[in-house]
Amino acid sequence: MELKKEELLILFDVDGTLTQPRAAIEPEMKEFLYRDVLPRATLGVVGGSDLDKMCEQLNGQEFLTKFDYVFPENGLVQYEAGREVGKVSITQQLGEEPLKRFINFCLHYIADLEIPIKRGTFIEFRNGMLNVSPIGRNCSTEERQEFFAYDAVHNVRQQMIDRLRGEFSELDLTYSIGGQISFDVFPRGWDKTYCLRHVAKRKPEFREIHFFGDKTDPGGNDHEIYSHPQVIGHRVTSPSDTRAQLVELLRL
């Protein structure tokens, strides 16, 4: 039986799913979502980035009103029907002193790290998480791709995560590799499944929740929601693959 729009929720990752990494959504993809998918399902986007970065990639703030749900920072900030309806803070959760110790350790570690190049903005403080980048988020697109290839061989990010896990085991943090140059750090349970807490408040509840993402393996920042028992997960390799799987799912 075909589900009605209000019975079906489709959630999307951003990087590698709706857009190429850190790139803007292609006009054809945006038109496909708004013209073909939106009339058939309730739509939500859940990303690790903050709202400003989402806006950069999804073509301004138009998507805030087009998508029914927008969940920046893994859903720790919640937008519904274009307005902010909730927010939680990593500062309140961890406390200033543990947070400062963690940031200091990261900066010392990166200072001593031998990698081909470093740029700037090594730690980005977000409302619900820290984003840590050994190369620095100010790198160019070409430098980003070079680091991604280097990291695939030398496991720079995973080695740093292993060290942090040992040093800060008492904080019960989750480390999640996403994108090409960084990893996210947040309290356990504050992964992308956090957005489901907000969705669960909706009455009547959705009969099906689908999630499309590319970093679905263990350790990737889509893994927890992709494998969640209440969610039907779809692993994708690119925006074009997302589109192809949507066509099949919705019989477009």
GROMACS .gro file of C-alpha atoms in nm:
model
  252
    1MET     CA    1   0.000   0.000   0.000
    2GLU     CA    2   0.137   0.339  -0.097
    3LEU     CA    3   0.196   0.573   0.197
    4LYS     CA    4   0.060   0.925   0.212
    5LYS     CA    5   0.296   1.222   0.239
    6GLU     CA    6   0.219   1.269   0.607
    7GLU     CA    7   0.293   0.900   0.681
    8LEU     CA    8   0.638   0.889   0.519
    9LEU     CA    9   0.946   1.076   0.643
   10ILE     CA   10   1.265   1.083   0.435
   11LEU     CA   11   1.577   1.219   0.606
   12PHE     CA   12   1.892   1.312   0.414
   13ASP     CA   13   2.254   1.362   0.501
   14VAL     CA   14   2.409   1.655   0.309
   15ASP     CA   15   2.774   1.594   0.207
   16GLY     CA   16   2.805   1.309  -0.040
   17THR     CA   17   2.428   1.255  -0.037
   18LEU     CA   18   2.252   1.569  -0.160
   19THR     CA   19   2.575   1.747  -0.263
   20GLN     CA   20   2.935   1.667  -0.341
   21PRO     CA   21   3.159   1.722  -0.032
   22ARG     CA   22   3.143   2.090   0.074
   23ALA     CA   23   2.991   2.182  -0.263
   24ALA     CA   24   2.658   2.345  -0.346
   25ILE     CA   25   2.360   2.137  -0.446
   26GLU     CA   26   2.322   2.101  -0.823
   27PRO     CA   27   2.015   2.283  -0.967
   28GLU     CA   28   1.889   1.957  -1.119
   29MET     CA   29   1.901   1.782  -0.781
   30LYS     CA   30   1.723   2.067  -0.607
   31GLU     CA   31   1.450   2.074  -0.873
   32PHE     CA   32   1.408   1.696  -0.847
   33LEU     CA   33   1.362   1.712  -0.468
   34TYR     CA   34   1.114   1.999  -0.472
   35ARG     CA   35   0.920   1.897  -0.783
   36ASP     CA   36   0.912   1.516  -0.757
   37VAL     CA   37   0.993   1.409  -0.399
   38LEU     CA   38   0.838   1.680  -0.180
   39PRO     CA   39   0.478   1.612  -0.294
   40ARG     CA   40   0.521   1.243  -0.205
   41ALA     CA   41   0.691   1.254   0.136
   42THR     CA   42   0.770   1.464   0.441
   43LEU     CA   43   1.133   1.571   0.401
   44GLY     CA   44   1.407   1.637   0.653
   45VAL     CA   45   1.779   1.705   0.635
   46VAL     CA   46   2.015   1.608   0.919
   47GLY     CA   47   2.380   1.710   0.899
   48GLY     CA   48   2.679   1.751   1.124
   49SER     CA   49   2.741   2.108   1.010
   50ASP     CA   50   2.583   2.419   1.154
   51LEU     CA   51   2.298   2.600   0.980
   52ASP     CA   52   2.524   2.850   0.800
   53LYS     CA   53   2.716   2.571   0.627
   54MET     CA   54   2.392   2.396   0.539
   55CYS     CA   55   2.268   2.719   0.380
   56GLU     CA   56   2.591   2.747   0.177
   57GLN     CA   57   2.544   2.400   0.036
   58LEU     CA   58   2.165   2.395  -0.007
   59ASN     CA   59   2.136   2.729  -0.187
   60GLY     CA   60   2.046   2.980   0.081
   61GLN     CA   61   1.762   2.962   0.329
   62GLU     CA   62   1.498   2.848   0.080
   63PHE     CA   63   1.540   2.487   0.195
   64LEU     CA   64   1.441   2.591   0.550
   65THR     CA   65   1.087   2.641   0.432
   66LYS     CA   66   1.086   2.367   0.167
   67PHE     CA   67   1.201   2.089   0.399
   68ASP     CA   68   0.959   2.007   0.679
   69TYR     CA   69   1.245   1.940   0.922
   70VAL     CA   70   1.599   2.082   0.927
   71PHE     CA   71   1.842   1.936   1.178
   72PRO     CA   72   2.186   2.103   1.189
   73GLU     CA   73   2.452   1.964   1.422
   74ASN     CA   74   2.306   1.611   1.424
   75GLY     CA   75   1.965   1.743   1.528
   76LEU     CA   76   2.091   1.914   1.841
   77VAL     CA   77   1.942   2.225   1.682
   78GLN     CA   78   1.593   2.174   1.542
   79TYR     CA   79   1.401   2.368   1.280
   80GLU     CA   80   1.044   2.293   1.185
   81ALA     CA   81   0.846   2.477   0.919
   82GLY     CA   82   1.129   2.729   0.885
   83ARG     CA   83   1.171   2.828   1.250
   84GLU     CA   84   1.399   2.714   1.530
   85VAL     CA   85   1.208   2.509   1.784
   86GLY     CA   86   1.482   2.361   2.003
   87LYS     CA   87   1.853   2.349   2.091
   88VAL     CA   88   2.090   2.174   2.332
   89SER     CA   89   2.444   2.275   2.429
   90ILE     CA   90   2.765   2.072   2.466
   91THR     CA   91   2.895   2.335   2.710
   92GLN     CA   92   2.610   2.270   2.951
   93GLN     CA   93   2.649   1.895   2.910
   94LEU     CA   94   3.027   1.866   2.966
   95GLY     CA   95   3.110   2.177   3.169
   96GLU     CA   96   3.370   2.443   3.091
   97GLU     CA   97   3.674   2.282   3.257
   98PRO     CA   98   3.653   1.939   3.087
   99LEU     CA   99   3.578   2.113   2.758
  100LYS     CA  100   3.882   2.340   2.795
  101ARG     CA  101   4.109   2.045   2.880
  102PHE     CA  102   3.987   1.859   2.574
  103ILE     CA  103   4.039   2.157   2.339
  104ASN     CA  104   4.387   2.225   2.482
  105PHE     CA  105   4.488   1.862   2.429
  106CYS     CA  106   4.366   1.868   2.067
  107LEU     CA  107   4.558   2.187   1.991
  108HIS     CA  108   4.880   2.047   2.143
  109TYR     CA  109   4.835   1.720   1.954
  110ILE     CA  110   4.781   1.895   1.620
  111ALA     CA  111   5.078   2.128   1.685
  112ASP     CA  112   5.306   1.823   1.713
  113LEU     CA  113   5.146   1.634   1.426
  114GLU     CA  114   5.365   1.578   1.121
  115ILE     CA  115   5.150   1.599   0.809
  116PRO     CA  116   5.233   1.755   0.468
  117ILE     CA  117   5.044   2.082   0.521
  118LYS     CA  118   4.841   2.267   0.783
  119ARG     CA  119   4.609   2.561   0.736
  120GLY     CA  120   4.374   2.717   0.991
  121THR     CA  121   4.064   2.659   1.206
  122PHE     CA  122   4.166   2.326   1.355
  123ILE     CA  123   3.877   2.317   1.603
  124GLU     CA  124   3.532   2.450   1.523
  125PHE     CA  125   3.308   2.493   1.827
  126ARG     CA  126   2.948   2.419   1.743
  127ASN     CA  127   2.643   2.426   1.964
  128GLY     CA  128   2.620   2.051   2.012
  129MET     CA  129   2.967   1.924   1.917
  130LEU     CA  130   3.329   1.999   1.838
  131ASN     CA  131   3.459   1.954   1.484
  132VAL     CA  132   3.831   1.870   1.482
  133SER     CA  133   4.039   1.899   1.164
  134PRO     CA  134   4.410   1.802   1.168
  135ILE     CA  135   4.476   1.993   0.844
  136GLY     CA  136   4.247   2.287   0.931
  137ARG     CA  137   3.912   2.376   0.777
  138ASN     CA  138   4.062   2.670   0.585
  139CYS     CA  139   4.227   2.439   0.331
  140SER     CA  140   4.139   2.468  -0.038
  141THR     CA  141   3.932   2.210  -0.226
  142GLU     CA  142   4.248   2.065  -0.379
  143GLU     CA  143   4.422   2.051  -0.039
  144ARG     CA  144   4.110   1.887   0.108
  145GLN     CA  145   4.123   1.611  -0.153
  146GLU     CA  146   4.497   1.562  -0.104
  147PHE     CA  147   4.453   1.525   0.272
  148PHE     CA  148   4.165   1.279   0.224
  149ALA     CA  149   4.391   1.060   0.010
  150TYR     CA  150   4.678   1.096   0.262
  151ASP     CA  151   4.448   1.010   0.552
  152ALA     CA  152   4.324   0.697   0.373
  153VAL     CA  153   4.683   0.567   0.385
  154HIS     CA  154   4.811   0.708   0.715
  155ASN     CA  155   4.489   0.707   0.926
  156VAL     CA  156   4.567   1.049   1.076
  157ARG     CA  157   4.214   1.107   1.201
  158GLN     CA  158   4.163   0.758   1.342
  159GLN     CA  159   4.496   0.769   1.528
  160MET     CA  160   4.402   1.102   1.685
  161ILE     CA  161   4.063   0.961   1.785
  162ASP     CA  162   4.228   0.657   1.945
  163ARG     CA  163   4.453   0.885   2.149
  164LEU     CA  164   4.161   1.104   2.260
  165ARG     CA  165   3.957   0.802   2.363
  166GLY     CA  166   4.237   0.698   2.594
  167GLU     CA  167   4.296   1.043   2.740
  168PHE     CA  168   3.930   1.137   2.797
  169SER     CA  169   3.755   0.805   2.863
  170GLU     CA  170   3.574   0.954   3.164
  171LEU     CA  171   3.381   1.201   2.943
  172ASP     CA  172   3.192   0.925   2.754
  173LEU     CA  173   3.230   1.094   2.416
  174THR     CA  174   3.153   0.967   2.067
  175TYR     CA  175   3.397   1.029   1.782
  176SER     CA  176   3.258   1.025   1.431
  177ILE     CA  177   3.455   1.059   1.108
  178GLY     CA  178   3.264   1.242   0.836
  179GLY     CA  179   3.360   1.430   0.522
  180GLN     CA  180   3.720   1.448   0.405
  181ILE     CA  181   3.922   1.644   0.662
  182SER     CA  182   3.770   1.627   1.009
  183PHE     CA  183   3.586   1.433   1.275
  184ASP     CA  184   3.305   1.527   1.514
  185VAL     CA  185   3.314   1.488   1.892
  186PHE     CA  186   2.999   1.488   2.102
  187PRO     CA  187   2.845   1.325   2.413
  188ARG     CA  188   2.734   0.966   2.362
  189GLY     CA  189   2.386   0.953   2.210
  190TRP     CA  190   2.424   1.293   2.044
  191ASP     CA  191   2.477   1.140   1.699
  192LYS     CA  192   2.229   1.182   1.413
  193THR     CA  193   1.975   0.963   1.592
  194TYR     CA  194   1.921   1.261   1.824
  195CYS     CA  195   1.689   1.412   1.562
  196LEU     CA  196   1.455   1.115   1.605
  197ARG     CA  197   1.372   1.240   1.956
  198HIS     CA  198   1.218   1.548   1.798
  199VAL     CA  199   1.045   1.352   1.522
  200ALA     CA  200   0.893   1.116   1.782
  201LYS     CA  201   0.691   1.406   1.929
  202ARG     CA  202   0.485   1.424   1.612
  203LYS     CA  203   0.132   1.285   1.633
  204PRO     CA  204   0.025   1.078   1.451
  205GLU     CA  205   0.367   0.920   1.413
  206PHE     CA  206   0.520   0.837   1.076
  207ARG     CA  207   0.459   0.485   0.951
  208GLU     CA  208   0.801   0.476   0.781
  209ILE     CA  209   1.121   0.674   0.833
  210HIS     CA  210   1.392   0.646   0.567
  211PHE     CA  211   1.745   0.784   0.587
  212PHE     CA  212   1.987   0.839   0.298
  213GLY     CA  213   2.358   0.880   0.377
  214ASP     CA  214   2.706   0.794   0.253
  215LYS     CA  215   2.914   0.751   0.573
  216THR     CA  216   2.719   0.449   0.697
  217ASP     CA  217   3.001   0.214   0.805
  218PRO     CA  218   3.087   0.189   1.178
  219GLY     CA  219   3.275   0.505   1.275
  220GLY     CA  220   3.106   0.710   1.002
  221ASN     CA  221   2.875   0.989   1.106
  222ASP     CA  222   2.572   0.831   0.935
  223HIS     CA  223   2.614   0.485   1.089
  224GLU     CA  224   2.397   0.520   1.399
  225ILE     CA  225   2.088   0.655   1.225
  226TYR     CA  226   2.139   0.430   0.921
  227SER     CA  227   2.131   0.122   1.145
  228HIS     CA  228   1.867   0.246   1.392
  229PRO     CA  229   1.581  -0.005   1.437
  230GLN     CA  230   1.314   0.259   1.367
  231VAL     CA  231   1.480   0.369   1.043
  232ILE     CA  232   1.509   0.215   0.697
  233GLY     CA  233   1.864   0.301   0.596
  234HIS     CA  234   1.988   0.363   0.242
  235ARG     CA  235   2.363   0.372   0.172
  236VAL     CA  236   2.448   0.602  -0.120
  237THR     CA  237   2.768   0.682  -0.306
  238SER     CA  238   2.681   1.021  -0.458
  239PRO     CA  239   2.392   1.264  -0.516
  240SER     CA  240   2.312   1.086  -0.844
  241ASP     CA  241   2.288   0.756  -0.655
  242THR     CA  242   2.056   0.924  -0.402
  243ARG     CA  243   1.834   1.034  -0.687
  244ALA     CA  244   1.831   0.689  -0.846
  245GLN     CA  245   1.735   0.522  -0.517
  246LEU     CA  246   1.459   0.778  -0.456
  247VAL     CA  247   1.315   0.709  -0.801
  248GLU     CA  248   1.300   0.340  -0.714
  249LEU     CA  249   1.164   0.393  -0.360
  250LEU     CA  250   0.887   0.631  -0.465
  251ARG     CA  251   0.826   0.469  -0.804
  252LEU     CA  252   0.877   0.804  -0.978
   0.00000   0.00000   0.00000
